[in-house]
Coordinates of C-alpha atoms in Angstrom, one line a residue:
M1 CA 1.8 -27.7 -12.5
N2 CA 1.8 -27.3 -8.7
H3 CA 5.5 -26.7 -8.1
E4 CA 6.2 -26.5 -4.3
V5 CA 8.6 -23.6 -3.5
K6 CA 11.5 -23.7 -1.1
E7 CA 12.6 -21.4 1.7
G8 CA 14.4 -18.2 0.8
R9 CA 13.9 -14.7 -0.5
L10 CA 10.8 -13.9 -2.5
L11 CA 12.5 -11.4 -4.8
D12 CA 15.9 -11.2 -6.3
E13 CA 18.1 -8.0 -6.5
N14 CA 16.2 -6.8 -9.5
G15 CA 12.8 -7.2 -7.8
E16 CA 11.8 -10.3 -9.8
V17 CA 10.1 -13.4 -8.3
I18 CA 12.8 -16.0 -7.7
E19 CA 10.5 -19.0 -7.6
A20 CA 6.8 -19.2 -8.5
G21 CA 4.6 -21.9 -7.0
F22 CA 2.8 -23.0 -3.9
A23 CA 3.7 -23.9 -0.3
Y24 CA 2.0 -25.1 2.8
S25 CA 3.5 -22.3 5.0
L26 CA 4.9 -18.9 4.5
V27 CA 8.4 -20.0 3.5
K28 CA 9.4 -17.1 1.3
E29 CA 10.7 -13.8 2.9
Y30 CA 8.7 -10.8 1.9
N31 CA 10.4 -7.4 2.2
R32 CA 8.8 -4.3 0.9
D33 CA 12.3 -2.7 0.4
H34 CA 13.1 -5.5 -2.1
I35 CA 10.4 -4.2 -4.5
K36 CA 11.8 -2.5 -7.6
A37 CA 8.5 -1.6 -9.3
K38 CA 6.7 1.7 -8.8
K39 CA 5.8 2.0 -5.1
S40 CA 2.4 3.3 -6.0
R41 CA 1.6 -0.2 -7.3
I42 CA 2.2 -2.0 -4.0
K43 CA -0.9 -3.5 -2.4
E44 CA -0.9 -5.1 1.1
W45 CA -3.8 -6.3 3.2
D46 CA -5.0 -8.5 6.1
Y47 CA -8.6 -9.6 5.7
Y48 CA -10.5 -11.8 8.2
Y49 CA -13.8 -13.5 7.9
I50 CA -15.4 -15.3 10.9
G51 CA -18.8 -16.8 11.1
N52 CA -21.3 -19.6 11.6
D53 CA -24.5 -20.7 10.0
E54 CA -26.4 -17.7 11.4
Y55 CA -24.1 -14.7 11.3
G56 CA -20.6 -13.6 10.4
I57 CA -18.2 -10.6 10.5
A58 CA -15.5 -9.4 8.1
L59 CA -12.6 -7.1 9.0
T60 CA -10.1 -5.5 6.7
I61 CA -7.0 -3.4 7.0
D62 CA -5.2 -2.6 3.8
D63 CA -2.6 -0.2 2.3
N64 CA -2.9 0.2 -1.5
S65 CA -0.2 2.9 -1.5
Y66 CA -2.5 5.6 -2.8
M67 CA -5.1 4.7 -0.2
G68 CA -5.5 2.8 3.0
L69 CA -8.8 1.1 4.0
A70 CA -10.5 0.1 7.2
S71 CA -13.6 -2.0 6.6
V72 CA -16.1 -3.8 8.7
S73 CA -19.1 -6.0 7.7
F74 CA -21.8 -7.7 9.7
L75 CA -23.9 -10.4 8.0
N76 CA -27.1 -11.9 9.2
F77 CA -27.8 -15.1 7.2
K78 CA -31.1 -16.0 9.0
E79 CA -32.6 -12.7 8.0
K80 CA -30.6 -12.4 4.8
W81 CA -29.1 -8.9 5.2
E82 CA -25.6 -7.4 5.6
C83 CA -24.2 -4.0 6.3
T84 CA -20.7 -2.7 5.6
R85 CA -18.8 0.5 6.3
S86 CA -15.4 1.3 4.8
V87 CA -13.2 4.3 5.7
I88 CA -10.6 5.5 3.3
K89 CA -7.3 7.2 4.2
W90 CA -5.6 8.7 1.2
F91 CA -2.0 8.4 0.2
T92 CA -0.9 6.0 2.9
N93 CA 2.1 4.8 0.9
G94 CA 3.1 2.1 3.3
S95 CA 2.6 4.1 6.5
V96 CA 0.0 1.6 7.7
K97 CA 3.0 -0.7 8.2
L98 CA 1.3 -4.0 7.7
P99 CA 3.6 -6.8 9.0
S100 CA 6.0 -8.4 6.5
S101 CA 5.0 -11.8 7.8
S102 CA 1.8 -13.5 8.9
K103 CA 3.6 -15.3 11.6
I104 CA 3.9 -12.4 14.0
G105 CA 3.2 -8.7 14.1
D106 CA 0.6 -6.1 14.9
V107 CA -1.2 -3.6 12.8
S108 CA -3.8 -0.9 13.5
L109 CA -5.8 1.7 11.6
K110 CA -7.7 4.4 13.5
G111 CA -9.8 7.5 12.9
K112 CA -12.2 9.8 14.9
D113 CA -15.0 7.2 14.8
F114 CA -13.3 3.9 14.2
S115 CA -10.5 1.7 15.4
L116 CA -9.3 -1.6 14.0
E117 CA -6.4 -3.4 15.7
F118 CA -5.0 -6.8 14.7
F119 CA -2.6 -8.3 17.3
N120 CA -0.4 -11.4 16.6
D121 CA 2.1 -12.6 19.2
G122 CA 3.1 -15.7 17.2
K123 CA 0.8 -17.9 19.3
K124 CA -2.7 -16.4 18.8
R125 CA -4.4 -13.6 17.0
R126 CA -6.6 -11.0 18.6
L127 CA -8.9 -8.7 16.6
V128 CA -10.3 -5.7 18.4
C129 CA -12.6 -3.3 16.5
E130 CA -15.0 -0.4 17.0
M131 CA -16.8 1.2 14.1
K132 CA -19.5 3.8 14.6
N133 CA -22.5 4.3 12.3
V134 CA -22.1 1.1 10.3
K135 CA -25.7 1.4 9.3
K136 CA -28.1 4.3 10.2
G137 CA -26.5 5.1 13.5
K138 CA -25.9 1.5 14.5
D139 CA -22.5 0.8 15.9
F140 CA -20.3 -2.3 15.6
S141 CA -17.6 -3.7 17.9
C142 CA -15.8 -7.0 18.4
D143 CA -13.1 -8.6 20.5
V144 CA -12.2 -12.1 19.2
T145 CA -9.2 -14.4 19.6
L146 CA -8.2 -16.9 16.8
L147 CA -6.2 -20.1 17.1
E148 CA -4.9 -22.1 14.2
T149 CA -6.2 -25.7 13.9
N150 CA -4.5 -26.8 10.7
E151 CA -0.7 -27.4 10.5
S152 CA -0.8 -26.3 6.9
S153 CA -2.2 -23.3 5.0
M154 CA -2.4 -22.3 1.3
V155 CA 0.5 -20.2 0.2
I156 CA 1.0 -19.1 -3.4
V157 CA 3.7 -17.0 -5.3
T158 CA 2.1 -15.7 -8.5
P159 CA 4.1 -13.6 -10.9
F160 CA 2.3 -11.4 -13.5
D161 CA 3.3 -11.3 -17.1
K162 CA 4.9 -7.9 -16.4
P163 CA 8.4 -7.4 -15.0
K164 CA 8.6 -6.9 -11.2
Y165 CA 4.9 -7.5 -10.7
F166 CA 3.7 -10.3 -8.4
Y167 CA 1.3 -11.5 -5.7
Y168 CA 2.3 -13.3 -2.5
N169 CA -0.6 -14.7 -0.7
Q170 CA -1.5 -16.9 2.3
K171 CA -4.9 -18.2 3.3
I172 CA -5.2 -19.7 6.8
N173 CA -8.4 -21.6 7.0
C174 CA -10.3 -23.1 10.0
L175 CA -9.2 -20.6 12.5
K176 CA -11.0 -21.4 15.8
A177 CA -12.7 -18.3 17.3
Q178 CA -13.4 -17.3 20.8
G179 CA -15.0 -14.0 21.7
H180 CA -17.9 -11.8 20.7
A181 CA -19.2 -9.2 18.3
K182 CA -21.7 -6.5 19.1
F183 CA -24.0 -4.8 16.5
D184 CA -26.9 -2.4 17.3
N185 CA -26.5 -3.1 21.0
K186 CA -27.0 -6.9 20.5
T187 CA -24.1 -9.2 21.4
Y188 CA -23.3 -12.2 19.2
S189 CA -21.1 -15.0 20.5
L190 CA -18.2 -16.1 18.2
D191 CA -17.2 -19.0 20.4
N192 CA -18.5 -21.7 18.0
C193 CA -17.3 -19.9 14.8
Y194 CA -14.5 -20.6 12.4
G195 CA -12.6 -18.1 10.3
V196 CA -10.1 -17.4 7.6
L197 CA -7.2 -15.0 7.2
D198 CA -6.4 -13.7 3.7
W199 CA -2.9 -12.3 3.9
G200 CA -1.9 -10.6 0.7
R201 CA 1.3 -8.7 -0.3
G202 CA 2.3 -7.7 -3.8
V203 CA 2.6 -5.4 -6.8
W204 CA -0.5 -5.5 -8.9
T205 CA -1.4 -4.6 -12.5
Y206 CA -4.0 -1.9 -13.0
K207 CA -6.7 -4.1 -14.5
N208 CA -7.5 -7.6 -13.2
T209 CA -10.3 -9.9 -12.2
W210 CA -10.3 -12.6 -9.6
Y211 CA -12.5 -15.5 -8.5
W212 CA -12.2 -16.7 -4.9
S213 CA -14.1 -19.1 -2.7
S214 CA -13.4 -19.9 0.9
L215 CA -15.1 -22.1 3.6
S216 CA -14.1 -23.0 7.2
S217 CA -16.6 -25.2 8.9
V218 CA -17.4 -28.6 10.5
S219 CA -19.1 -31.5 8.7
D220 CA -20.2 -34.6 10.6
G221 CA -17.9 -33.6 13.5
V222 CA -14.8 -33.1 11.3
R223 CA -13.2 -29.7 10.5
I224 CA -13.4 -28.9 6.8
G225 CA -12.4 -26.0 4.6
W226 CA -11.0 -24.9 1.3
N227 CA -9.4 -22.2 -0.7
L228 CA -10.4 -22.1 -4.4
G229 CA -9.5 -19.4 -6.9
Y230 CA -8.1 -18.2 -10.2
G231 CA -8.3 -15.4 -12.7
F232 CA -5.1 -13.3 -12.6
G233 CA -1.4 -13.6 -13.0
N234 CA 0.7 -16.4 -14.4
T235 CA -0.4 -19.6 -12.8
K236 CA 1.7 -22.1 -14.8
A237 CA 3.7 -23.0 -11.7
A238 CA 0.8 -23.8 -9.4
S239 CA -2.9 -23.1 -8.6
E240 CA -4.1 -21.7 -5.3
N241 CA -6.6 -24.5 -4.8
M242 CA -6.4 -26.5 -1.6
F243 CA -8.7 -28.6 0.5
F244 CA -8.5 -29.0 4.3
Y245 CA -10.1 -32.0 6.0
N246 CA -9.5 -33.4 9.5
D247 CA -6.7 -30.8 10.0
K248 CA -4.7 -32.0 6.9
A249 CA -4.2 -30.2 3.6
Y250 CA -4.7 -31.6 0.1
K251 CA -3.5 -29.8 -3.0
L252 CA -6.0 -29.5 -5.9
D253 CA -5.5 -28.6 -9.5
D254 CA -8.0 -26.6 -11.6
V255 CA -11.5 -25.3 -10.6
S256 CA -14.2 -23.5 -12.6
F257 CA -16.7 -21.2 -11.0
N258 CA -19.9 -21.6 -13.1
I259 CA -21.9 -18.5 -12.5
P260 CA -25.3 -18.4 -14.2
T261 CA -26.2 -15.6 -16.4
K262 CA -29.4 -13.7 -17.1
D263 CA -29.8 -11.2 -20.0
G264 CA -26.1 -11.5 -20.7
K265 CA -25.0 -10.6 -17.2
D266 CA -23.8 -12.6 -14.2
D267 CA -26.8 -13.7 -12.1
F268 CA -25.1 -14.0 -8.7
M269 CA -28.2 -14.9 -6.7
S270 CA -29.1 -18.0 -8.7
P271 CA -27.5 -21.4 -8.0
W272 CA -23.8 -21.8 -9.1
T273 CA -21.8 -24.9 -9.7
F274 CA -18.1 -25.6 -9.1
T275 CA -16.3 -28.3 -11.1
S276 CA -12.8 -29.4 -12.0
K277 CA -11.5 -31.1 -15.1
D278 CA -10.1 -34.1 -13.1
G279 CA -13.5 -34.6 -11.4
K280 CA -12.2 -34.0 -7.9
I281 CA -14.4 -31.0 -7.3
N282 CA -18.2 -31.0 -7.9
M283 CA -20.4 -28.7 -5.9
T284 CA -23.6 -26.7 -6.0
F285 CA -23.8 -23.3 -4.3
R286 CA -27.1 -21.7 -3.2
P287 CA -26.6 -18.0 -2.5
I288 CA -28.1 -16.2 0.5
I289 CA -26.5 -12.8 0.5
D290 CA -24.6 -10.9 -2.2
R291 CA -22.3 -8.5 -0.4
Y292 CA -21.9 -6.1 -3.3
S293 CA -19.6 -3.1 -3.3
G294 CA -19.1 -0.8 -6.2
T295 CA -16.6 2.0 -6.5
D296 CA -16.0 4.2 -9.6
V297 CA -13.9 7.3 -8.8
I298 CA -12.0 8.8 -11.7
I299 CA -9.4 6.1 -12.5
I300 CA -10.3 3.8 -9.6
K301 CA -13.0 1.2 -10.2
S302 CA -13.8 -1.9 -8.2
I303 CA -16.9 -4.1 -8.7
Q304 CA -17.1 -6.7 -5.9
H305 CA -19.7 -9.5 -5.5
Q306 CA -18.8 -11.5 -2.4
V307 CA -21.7 -14.0 -2.3
F308 CA -22.4 -16.0 0.9
G309 CA -24.4 -19.2 0.7
L310 CA -24.6 -23.0 1.1
F311 CA -22.3 -25.5 -0.6
S312 CA -23.3 -29.1 -1.2
G313 CA -21.4 -31.8 -3.1
Y314 CA -17.9 -33.4 -2.8
I315 CA -14.2 -32.7 -2.9
Y316 CA -11.5 -35.4 -2.9
A317 CA -9.0 -35.5 -0.1
G318 CA -6.3 -37.4 -1.9
E319 CA -8.1 -40.5 -3.1
E320 CA -11.0 -40.2 -0.6
K321 CA -14.3 -38.6 -1.7
I322 CA -15.5 -36.2 1.0
E323 CA -19.2 -35.5 0.6
F324 CA -21.0 -32.6 2.4
E325 CA -24.3 -30.8 2.4
N326 CA -25.4 -27.2 3.2
L327 CA -22.1 -25.8 4.5
L328 CA -22.0 -22.0 4.7
G329 CA -19.1 -20.3 2.9
F330 CA -18.6 -17.7 0.2
A331 CA -17.6 -17.2 -3.4
E332 CA -16.7 -14.0 -5.1
K333 CA -16.0 -12.3 -8.4
V334 CA -14.1 -9.0 -8.2
K335 CA -13.1 -6.7 -11.1
N336 CA -10.6 -4.0 -10.4
H337 CA -9.1 -1.0 -12.1
W338 CA -6.9 0.1 -9.2

């Protein structure tokens, strides 16, 4: 397990993944034209989350072929509420033109009452957004610049057990923010915030479930973060689990999200635990907000529970046990028919 992939093309001439596994940077070349599966199954997105212990924002631009999406969320952790507005554009089929690399490239999605623009000149990222009527006539806007602090990121090439289906993903943690967000005519500084980019490109199966946890923060004056997840695809070659501490990356093996249940259903707002078979991960998670989203339209169904809360426990950075307490991050369970 945990095979590190080398530079080169992502897909061969038949549209199959050449090499599955993980990397610390975006070493494989993604090209939408190399895909040989049905174009309607291609899914591409850029998702950013930026926040601190008091508030956070989430911005998404995606193109799922049969639909594109522009989404904005504002979260208030002190008052324990969030609001989200998502705008759908039907049958985009690649016209959103998300960049083929996370290293450089711009993308935008606009409508009569919203505008999301993600700029990347190869040195810094700038996110500029306006979204009207996010909640009961309350508007949102932001202008924030992000700089990378880690030399390494989490990159994973995951094939599905179906020919020509795959997921190519990069998570860039501990992005240092500078700028501001504005919601309901109140301005929130993002200067002391950290963020994460979820850069995803692939051909997905119709039914799948994923578990994902991410954190980018500071503990005892040291930058700390992680990407933890599982639930879909063939992960024999590598997991997507990685720990970032003091600007260095440490590969992890397995992880289990232990979500409590009540009356036979997931109880997302009760405390969770996170563990690994090798003992290198042991955390408790106290939820604050469940950013729930439910869509059920004919053949499209998506049930999303992105839960924000406080993590305490430890993760090993190599042979060193790193302990922490009450760090704010999120963990989610998403079930899709898409």
